[in-house]
Amino acid sequence: MSWQVEKALDDLMAQETGAVCYPFGTRHAMAICYPNTYDVAMSNLGMQIIYREVNGREDWLCERAFLPDKDLMKVFDKTGEPLISLENRRPLSDFEILGLSVSFEMDYFNVPKILEMGRIPILAADRGDEDTLVVMGGPVAFFNAEPLSPFVDVVLVGEGEHFIHSFLDAYGEGKARGLGRHELLRYLAIHVPGVYVPSLYRHEYDDDGHVVRIVPEEGIPAKVERQWHELDQPAETVIATPNTEFGAMYLIEIARGCGRHCRFCMAGYCYRRPRVRPLDYVKSAVLRGKELGKKIGLMGAAISDYPYIDELVTFIRDQGLAFSCASLRADSITPTIVKGLAESGQKTITLAPEAGSKHMRDIINKGITEEHLLQSIDLATAAGIRHVRMYIMVGLPMETDDDIQGIVDMTRRVQQHMAAIGNLSRITLSINPFIPKPFTPFQWMAMTEKKVVEKRLNFLKKALKDKQIELLIEPLRSAYIQGVLSRGDRRVGDLLVKAHEYGGVKGWKRAAKELHFDIKGFLYDQRPTDAVMPWDTIDTGLVPTYLTDELKKAETGEFTIPCFDGCRRCHICGGHHDEVGRT
């Protein structure tokens, strides 16, 4: 190991609190890797939870690995040494299992790079009985694993706190039986609910390249049921370190799932049932954060929807602690929240109307009115928070030029309202192109053509050219790559393999050309609702017609009310899944 790598890893570990390190060889060994650099990866609470769960067992150890940053990558490129784990400094190929926790499409390009650097055969088809088993979890595994199917042996479809234990137990049983790789994979797919093994399913295509059938091997389940988890395990910072985006914070998940039914939102469907953590637990976690001298970071899909949010904020402030949270629902924000945020030093209120016109917000089922926005701004301004940031999407299904004008009109009305209440601070619009996601009512929809989105963005830039208004726009190239990866089939996996040969994301266009991959057709062709989708192997528990019914409601702007106690509309709560503890 070069001294530069050793020093970099020593420096990282010296600043951590909470990491564990068992002697290598005393237990079965698993490495876990969020496919990005340390500062990004260690901001991911899900990866830290799995690290805790595996190391809490008596028979396994879990170590971490990360993509080197730019400076350290130069060292690896120069020396050719393998990527190693942080704790025991072992090459990834020394571990029985490599767990990949994948959350974002653009990280897909890092997966083959990490495997290559870790001395693990990049393609699952090239691995033998003695090679590391590559297992993928994380949100990507919940909705469409196919673009990464060339690289992974096993996909864990579900929330990992309990799931990881049933998987490791079955893995141990299979190994004890002396099963070879293929038979071990079959054993896992048959005996562990939620285990998806891509190599055990054959995808068949028609002459136009559309998936028409997904055929499992004999004895393998045709559908893999997504696994759910009651919030009875801690979900808070496991390893505290200053070297992350949220390094000053102690992260606490206070709720999981969202029942608002926004029709564009993958997270709202893949984590459908809203579940909240008991206030007593969250308070105890706050106190653990206090012991470390950290600011409290509240995690959840909609923080202001947490039923005990005012009491929690009051408790945090009474402890003399600052806190922060993600974007707030404009229709559930309270004076207590904004006062607490202001006292915590927050200078910006972040709201997510997603669209400027009522017409568009009805289509996406956002459920937020302009009055909600203005009331939230009033509360924030009164508390001393003057900067307003709003998330907006362009290129949504059924969007018209009038809806784009609606973004301008809404922004100007917000600006006028702020001026009327004495708030002359900046407005920031964070604008992103809409990307269709699997398991949402818009999964069949085409992306709006790039040239149309460019025209609409240029219109917004001109119409909102104002010193008080800032526009932050996601690069369109990245968005349209994500559009392919989000709904990609296994041919997109082949495209990733070829792109890796040409340097990753920078080789994307060259790879597509060489493979004759029709990117435009893939993005812009609307799919029939009876089409076989690449992710149809996964059963999320939704009523089969639920998404198509929601798409019809979108076309008429019909509102779907949020989840409520006793609701059985989509069957995620109750129905045939009652036996796994959902109520």
XYZ file of C-alpha atoms in Angstrom:
583
model
C 0.000 0.000 0.000
C 1.369 3.416 -0.936
C 2.031 5.840 1.885
C -0.385 8.374 0.353
C -3.298 5.905 0.499
C -2.387 4.743 3.989
C -2.138 8.311 5.277
C -5.452 9.312 3.678
C -7.263 6.373 5.278
C -5.552 6.928 8.637
C -6.625 10.574 8.600
C -10.243 9.659 7.859
C -10.454 7.028 10.598
C -8.716 9.250 13.157
C -11.587 11.733 12.875
C -14.367 9.129 13.161
C -16.419 8.118 16.174
C -18.337 4.836 16.173
C -16.442 2.684 13.659
C -15.558 -0.895 14.627
C -12.740 -3.123 13.428
C -12.542 -6.863 14.052
C -9.422 -8.906 13.259
C -9.733 -10.075 9.674
C -10.209 -13.810 9.456
C -12.031 -14.196 12.779
C -15.474 -13.846 11.152
C -17.092 -14.045 7.763
C -16.223 -10.817 5.966
C -18.510 -8.407 4.133
C -17.535 -5.076 2.627
C -20.130 -2.395 2.009
C -19.696 0.303 -0.572
C -21.775 3.308 -1.495
C -20.448 3.871 -5.024
C -19.092 7.360 -4.560
C -16.401 9.156 -2.592
C -16.151 9.095 1.203
C -17.699 12.528 1.747
C -20.791 11.565 -0.253
C -21.049 7.971 0.962
C -20.800 8.730 4.665
C -23.754 11.097 4.347
C -25.926 8.063 3.554
C -27.758 6.843 6.633
C -28.907 3.590 5.034
C -25.349 2.381 4.484
C -24.449 3.161 8.078
C -27.444 1.186 9.358
C -26.381 -1.938 7.440
C -22.828 -1.485 8.744
C -24.210 -1.501 12.290
C -26.491 -4.486 11.723
C -23.803 -6.728 10.221
C -21.162 -5.815 12.801
C -23.727 -6.471 15.536
C -23.717 -10.152 14.616
C -21.286 -12.622 16.166
C -20.438 -14.352 12.892
C -19.826 -11.452 10.476
C -17.731 -8.325 10.215
C -18.479 -5.428 7.896
C -15.956 -2.948 6.528
C -16.353 0.058 4.258
C -14.910 0.966 0.888
C -15.278 4.076 -1.239
C -14.359 5.489 -4.592
C -11.133 7.488 -4.165
C -11.395 11.239 -4.650
C -9.622 12.833 -7.606
C -6.286 13.305 -5.864
C -6.200 9.800 -4.420
C -7.376 8.301 -7.712
C -4.187 9.585 -9.307
C -2.212 7.520 -6.810
C -4.207 4.376 -7.599
C -3.804 4.984 -11.325
C -0.046 5.406 -10.901
C 0.580 2.439 -8.592
C -2.081 0.054 -9.888
C -2.764 -1.110 -6.349
C -6.224 -2.540 -5.551
C -9.049 -0.661 -3.870
C -9.035 -1.595 -0.185
C -11.369 -1.422 2.794
C -11.071 1.370 5.312
C -10.903 -0.733 8.478
C -8.483 -3.622 7.772
C -7.084 -2.336 4.469
C -8.017 -5.497 2.580
C -8.649 -5.699 -1.179
C -12.341 -6.049 -1.951
C -11.662 -9.441 -3.528
C -10.727 -10.739 -0.036
C -14.337 -10.376 1.144
C -16.979 -13.076 0.749
C -19.622 -10.459 0.007
C -19.457 -6.957 -1.408
C -22.634 -5.008 -0.653
C -23.388 -2.083 -2.948
C -25.814 0.515 -1.601
C -27.028 2.417 -4.678
C -29.299 5.458 -4.550
C -28.681 7.610 -7.638
C -28.478 6.862 -11.343
C -25.255 8.752 -12.017
C -23.489 6.519 -9.490
C -24.130 3.546 -11.819
C -20.992 4.509 -13.726
C -18.919 4.038 -10.566
C -20.021 0.435 -10.002
C -17.832 -1.244 -12.662
C -14.966 1.083 -11.704
C -15.123 -0.038 -8.074
C -15.321 -3.712 -9.029
C -12.353 -3.349 -11.358
C -10.281 -1.520 -8.750
C -11.281 -4.065 -6.101
C -9.991 -6.963 -8.255
C -13.467 -8.476 -8.583
C -14.491 -9.632 -12.080
C -16.646 -6.810 -13.436
C -19.268 -9.060 -14.999
C -21.284 -11.405 -12.813
C -21.157 -13.991 -15.615
C -17.360 -14.148 -15.302
C -17.289 -14.925 -11.556
C -16.572 -18.389 -10.249
C -17.271 -20.242 -7.011
C -14.415 -18.545 -5.148
C -15.120 -14.992 -6.278
C -16.769 -12.359 -4.120
C -20.579 -12.339 -4.213
C -21.742 -8.877 -5.310
C -25.014 -7.914 -3.627
C -26.957 -4.720 -4.311
C -29.373 -2.958 -1.983
C -30.605 0.588 -1.598
C -33.453 2.426 -3.343
C -32.335 1.415 -6.834
C -32.892 -2.222 -5.869
C -36.504 -1.391 -4.992
C -37.512 -0.242 -8.444
C -35.243 -1.204 -11.359
C -32.033 -3.160 -11.016
C -31.794 -4.117 -14.700
C -29.202 -1.560 -15.873
C -26.847 -2.885 -13.179
C -27.737 -6.540 -13.751
C -24.479 -7.322 -15.626
C -22.486 -6.386 -12.525
C -24.452 -7.803 -9.576
C -25.135 -11.355 -8.474
C -27.947 -10.636 -6.013
C -30.412 -7.784 -5.500
C -32.072 -7.291 -2.106
C -35.512 -5.895 -2.840
C -36.541 -4.152 0.339
C -35.530 -2.262 3.440
C -32.416 -3.790 4.893
C -32.493 -3.639 8.697
C -34.068 -7.078 9.146
C -33.675 -8.306 5.599
C -29.870 -8.395 5.782
C -30.027 -10.970 8.582
C -32.280 -13.434 6.768
C -30.053 -13.090 3.720
C -26.797 -13.704 5.612
C -28.329 -16.641 7.479
C -29.397 -18.273 4.207
C -26.033 -17.521 2.624
C -24.310 -19.292 5.515
C -26.625 -22.281 5.178
C -25.942 -22.514 1.453
C -22.191 -22.328 1.914
C -22.340 -24.958 4.674
C -24.022 -27.273 2.184
C -21.097 -26.818 -0.166
C -23.211 -25.274 -2.923
C -21.451 -23.922 -5.989
C -22.167 -20.391 -7.164
C -25.160 -21.132 -9.376
C -26.799 -23.463 -6.884
C -26.131 -20.977 -4.079
C -27.853 -18.247 -6.064
C -30.832 -20.526 -6.682
C -30.946 -21.421 -2.994
C -31.028 -17.751 -1.998
C -33.693 -16.859 -4.577
C -35.947 -19.716 -3.442
C -35.477 -19.509 0.331
C -35.219 -15.768 1.047
C -38.256 -13.591 0.213
C -37.107 -10.438 -1.521
C -33.958 -11.901 -3.099
C -33.767 -11.235 -6.838
C -31.030 -12.945 -8.842
C -30.937 -11.367 -12.324
C -29.069 -14.287 -13.910
C -31.977 -16.617 -13.092
C -34.364 -14.653 -15.346
C -34.291 -14.463 -19.144
C -35.538 -11.305 -20.855
C -37.012 -11.792 -24.320
C -37.433 -8.933 -26.824
C -39.485 -8.330 -29.957
C -38.049 -7.106 -33.239
C -38.332 -3.486 -32.056
C -36.262 -4.190 -28.947
C -39.130 -4.084 -26.455
C -39.233 -6.543 -23.567
C -42.093 -8.975 -24.202
C -41.429 -11.713 -21.648
C -39.424 -12.269 -18.475
C -38.889 -15.991 -17.955
C -37.520 -17.377 -14.670
C -35.527 -20.592 -14.436
C -37.571 -23.609 -13.391
C -38.430 -23.437 -9.707
C -37.572 -19.726 -9.376
C -40.408 -17.351 -8.326
C -41.898 -15.377 -11.199
C -42.276 -12.385 -8.869
C -39.999 -11.113 -6.095
C -41.883 -9.492 -3.231
C -40.445 -6.236 -1.967
C -39.701 -6.551 1.766
C -40.978 -4.008 4.262
C -39.778 -3.100 7.716
C -41.496 -1.782 10.813
C -39.525 1.075 12.366
C -38.428 -0.876 15.435
C -34.678 -0.514 14.889
C -32.600 2.647 15.477
C -31.976 4.830 12.458
C -29.452 7.475 13.355
C -25.802 8.296 12.781
C -23.612 5.262 13.447
C -20.234 6.718 12.515
C -19.796 10.415 13.185
C -17.235 12.196 11.039
C -16.688 15.824 10.056
C -15.650 14.799 6.541
C -19.064 14.656 4.896
C -21.650 17.047 3.518
C -23.549 16.654 6.801
C -20.457 16.368 8.983
C -21.703 18.859 11.558
C -24.976 16.942 11.994
C -26.225 13.949 13.888
C -28.720 12.416 11.463
C -31.966 10.924 12.776
C -34.654 9.348 10.623
C -37.944 10.393 12.228
C -40.249 8.899 9.600
C -40.151 6.763 6.479
C -42.471 6.745 3.525
C -44.900 9.298 2.239
C -48.628 9.043 1.704
C -49.131 12.198 -0.344
C -49.422 10.360 -3.698
C -47.387 12.799 -5.826
C -47.575 11.029 -9.166
C -44.008 11.757 -10.292
C -42.301 10.645 -7.079
C -40.550 7.275 -6.994
C -39.800 7.608 -3.271
C -43.472 8.157 -2.536
C -44.367 4.857 -4.198
C -41.376 2.718 -3.222
C -41.697 3.760 0.422
C -45.442 4.122 0.103
C -46.755 3.494 3.597
C -45.902 6.440 5.861
C -44.421 5.168 9.116
C -43.291 7.361 11.988
C -40.859 6.724 14.794
C -42.038 7.179 18.392
C -41.305 10.580 19.845
C -39.560 9.024 22.862
C -37.081 7.252 20.609
C -36.372 10.405 18.603
C -35.818 12.396 21.803
C -33.323 9.811 23.058
C -31.506 9.973 19.709
C -31.365 13.762 20.010
C -29.628 13.376 23.350
C -27.070 11.014 21.803
C -26.385 13.665 19.211
C -26.008 16.227 21.969
C -23.299 14.103 23.618
C -21.280 14.390 20.412
C -21.832 18.129 20.206
C -23.657 17.828 16.901
C -26.399 19.777 15.202
C -29.488 17.596 14.726
C -30.392 16.619 11.167
C -33.967 15.372 10.840
C -34.472 12.883 8.012
C -37.743 11.894 6.349
C -39.798 12.383 3.215
C -41.860 15.217 4.677
C -40.523 16.474 8.006
C -43.397 18.870 8.631
C -45.840 15.933 8.290
C -44.348 14.230 11.384
C -47.276 14.240 13.824
C -45.144 15.310 16.822
C -43.004 17.813 14.989
C -43.783 20.840 17.168
C -43.081 18.949 20.381
C -39.871 17.562 18.902
C -38.631 20.969 17.745
C -39.399 22.433 21.168
C -37.445 19.603 22.826
C -34.434 20.116 20.544
C -34.356 23.839 21.200
C -34.825 23.329 24.964
C -31.680 21.199 24.861
C -29.836 24.170 23.404
C -29.357 22.365 20.099
C -29.646 23.582 16.549
C -31.412 21.469 13.945
C -31.925 21.271 10.222
C -34.236 19.372 7.893
C -34.926 18.778 4.245
C -37.595 20.622 2.267
C -40.882 21.282 4.025
C -44.469 20.771 2.918
C -45.953 24.225 2.494
C -49.337 22.956 3.694
C -48.060 21.491 6.976
C -45.376 23.928 8.076
C -45.918 25.488 11.521
C -44.693 28.603 13.349
C -42.792 26.368 15.771
C -40.813 24.762 12.933
C -39.768 27.992 11.265
C -38.981 29.678 14.586
C -36.785 26.733 15.544
C -35.033 26.759 12.172
C -34.389 30.495 12.430
C -32.969 30.094 15.931
C -30.783 27.295 14.546
C -29.214 29.736 12.113
C -31.059 28.650 8.991
C -31.282 31.470 6.463
C -33.363 29.772 3.764
C -36.809 28.213 3.656
C -37.030 25.485 1.022
C -40.427 24.669 -0.473
C -41.376 22.311 -3.293
C -44.411 23.401 -5.314
C -42.847 21.479 -8.277
C -45.034 23.398 -10.757
C -46.192 26.965 -11.181
C -49.763 26.481 -12.353
C -52.691 24.931 -10.528
C -53.358 22.921 -13.686
C -49.956 21.237 -13.465
C -50.043 20.752 -9.694
C -53.417 19.000 -10.096
C -51.953 16.670 -12.721
C -49.066 15.650 -10.454
C -51.323 15.558 -7.352
C -49.056 17.915 -5.419
C -51.848 19.163 -3.201
C -50.199 22.532 -2.530
C -51.812 25.840 -3.381
C -50.208 29.207 -3.934
C -51.846 30.344 -0.697
C -49.891 27.628 1.137
C -46.671 28.999 -0.321
C -47.428 32.571 0.675
C -48.467 31.567 4.191
C -45.208 29.614 4.597
C -43.210 32.621 3.433
C -45.101 34.805 5.920
C -44.183 32.440 8.763
C -40.558 32.239 7.673
C -40.200 36.002 7.247
C -41.733 36.652 10.656
C -39.205 34.247 12.172
C -36.295 35.953 10.397
C -35.803 33.516 7.499
C -35.876 35.678 4.423
C -34.361 33.705 1.553
C -36.900 31.526 -0.301
C -35.908 28.510 -2.383
C -38.453 26.623 -4.495
C -38.084 23.334 -6.359
C -39.621 23.339 -9.843
C -39.808 20.712 -12.588
C -39.966 21.356 -16.316
C -41.072 18.808 -18.906
C -43.777 17.181 -16.811
C -46.378 15.006 -18.564
C -49.188 16.998 -20.160
C -47.299 20.259 -19.617
C -48.161 23.184 -21.879
C -46.621 26.572 -22.590
C -49.262 28.038 -20.279
C -47.847 25.941 -17.437
C -44.383 27.374 -18.094
C -45.873 30.866 -18.025
C -47.437 29.763 -14.745
C -43.948 29.338 -13.243
C -43.173 32.931 -14.161
C -46.501 34.221 -12.837
C -46.196 32.312 -9.562
C -42.627 33.516 -9.018
C -43.605 37.129 -9.668
C -46.543 36.869 -7.269
C -44.255 35.414 -4.614
C -41.819 38.268 -5.273
C -44.581 40.856 -4.961
C -45.865 39.268 -1.780
C -42.406 39.244 -0.229
C -41.974 42.909 -1.064
C -45.368 43.713 0.469
C -44.335 42.161 3.796
C -40.953 43.890 3.738
C -38.898 40.930 2.568
C -36.633 41.999 -0.293
C -34.353 38.974 -0.164
C -33.489 36.668 -3.025
C -35.740 33.974 -4.490
C -33.977 30.870 -5.791
C -35.667 28.530 -8.250
C -34.029 25.114 -8.409
C -35.242 23.777 -11.766
C -34.891 20.161 -12.855
C -36.162 18.338 -15.935
C -38.800 15.718 -15.166
C -37.510 12.123 -15.354
C -40.091 9.284 -15.468
C -39.531 6.723 -12.708
C -40.553 3.058 -12.402
C -43.501 2.154 -10.184
C -45.069 5.595 -10.527
C -48.167 6.530 -12.553
C -45.837 8.287 -15.013
C -43.624 5.250 -15.639
C -45.033 4.843 -19.160
C -44.658 8.495 -20.159
C -42.090 9.884 -22.563
C -39.560 12.428 -21.439
C -40.186 15.795 -23.016
C -37.799 16.258 -25.921
C -34.577 17.968 -24.970
C -34.986 20.780 -27.497
C -38.434 21.577 -26.059
C -37.074 21.651 -22.499
C -34.193 23.872 -23.625
C -36.667 26.289 -25.222
C -38.754 26.418 -22.048
C -35.715 26.925 -19.844
C -34.516 29.767 -22.061
C -37.960 31.336 -21.796
C -37.758 31.157 -18.003
C -34.270 32.662 -17.987
C -35.450 35.661 -20.009
C -38.794 36.113 -18.262
C -37.227 35.903 -14.789
C -34.103 37.944 -15.473
C -34.030 39.834 -12.192
C -31.343 40.526 -9.582
C -33.688 39.213 -6.907
C -34.336 35.913 -8.704
C -31.723 33.188 -9.074
C -32.212 30.171 -11.350
C -30.285 26.958 -10.648
C -30.773 24.483 -13.509
C -29.575 20.893 -13.593
C -27.378 20.148 -16.627
C -29.601 18.610 -19.277
C -27.026 16.029 -20.393
C -27.036 14.481 -16.936
C -30.834 14.527 -16.746
C -31.261 12.718 -20.065
C -28.656 10.101 -19.159
C -30.617 9.544 -15.952
C -33.753 9.212 -18.069
C -32.221 6.213 -19.852
C -30.796 4.645 -16.687
C -33.991 5.098 -14.655
C -36.159 2.932 -16.909
C -33.415 0.969 -18.621
C -33.583 -2.711 -19.477
C -30.643 -5.098 -19.698
C -29.487 -3.566 -22.965
C -28.750 -0.415 -20.949
C -26.583 -2.638 -18.761
C -24.617 -3.544 -21.880
C -24.355 0.176 -22.612
C -22.858 0.761 -19.132
C -20.348 -2.029 -19.711
C -19.219 -0.420 -22.966
C -19.194 3.091 -21.448
C -16.920 1.794 -18.694
C -14.445 0.649 -21.338
C -14.374 4.230 -22.625
C -13.951 5.932 -19.256
C -17.425 5.934 -17.676
C -19.904 8.726 -18.169
C -17.632 10.504 -20.648
C -17.826 7.400 -22.842
C -21.630 7.259 -22.795
C -22.261 8.778 -26.229
C -19.500 6.767 -27.905
C -20.789 3.545 -26.337
C -24.350 4.233 -27.501
C -23.161 4.876 -31.032
C -21.051 1.722 -31.128
C -23.896 -0.434 -29.816
C -26.466 1.263 -32.108
C -28.519 2.139 -29.044
C -31.446 4.408 -29.953
C -31.320 6.826 -27.033
C -33.881 9.239 -28.498
C -36.384 6.513 -29.221
C -35.897 5.089 -25.747
C -36.530 8.461 -24.098
C -39.272 9.889 -26.279
C -41.517 6.911 -27.067
C -44.506 6.704 -24.761
C -45.075 3.107 -23.657
C -48.481 1.436 -23.639
C -49.833 0.689 -20.184
C -50.022 -3.022 -20.986
C -46.334 -3.180 -21.952
C -43.995 -5.558 -20.149
C -41.664 -3.318 -18.168
C -38.087 -4.355 -17.344
C -38.847 -4.185 -13.608
C -42.008 -6.306 -13.764
C -40.237 -9.074 -11.837
C -40.583 -6.914 -8.713
C -43.852 -6.956 -6.765
C -44.204 -3.822 -4.652
C -47.604 -4.932 -3.349
C -49.651 -2.373 -5.277
C -53.047 -3.345 -6.701
C -52.280 -4.185 -10.369
C -54.527 -1.409 -11.679
C -53.512 1.216 -9.135
C -50.896 2.987 -11.266
C -53.035 3.023 -14.399
C -55.961 4.387 -12.374
C -53.716 7.171 -11.056
C -52.541 7.954 -14.581
C -56.179 8.365 -15.684
C -56.789 10.655 -12.717
C -53.741 12.694 -13.722
C -55.203 13.211 -17.181
C -58.285 14.816 -15.655
C -56.490 16.522 -12.753
C -58.466 14.494 -10.229
C -57.115 14.696 -6.682
C -56.083 11.610 -4.700
C -56.327 12.201 -0.970
C -53.346 11.286 1.233
C -53.031 7.980 3.075
C -55.076 7.664 6.246
C -55.490 5.083 9.017
C -57.512 2.131 7.779
C -56.955 2.974 4.102
C -56.772 -0.085 1.805
C -56.793 1.590 -1.610
C -53.431 0.458 -2.969
C -53.053 -2.722 -0.851
C -49.582 -1.762 0.418
C -51.245 -1.583 3.828
C -53.199 -4.787 4.482
C -54.452 -6.957 1.670
C -52.369 -10.011 0.850
C -49.355 -8.596 2.686
C -50.896 -8.518 6.173
C -48.815 -11.520 7.130
C -45.580 -9.499 7.048
C -46.783 -7.126 9.693
C -48.169 -4.200 7.712
C -51.275 -2.604 9.114
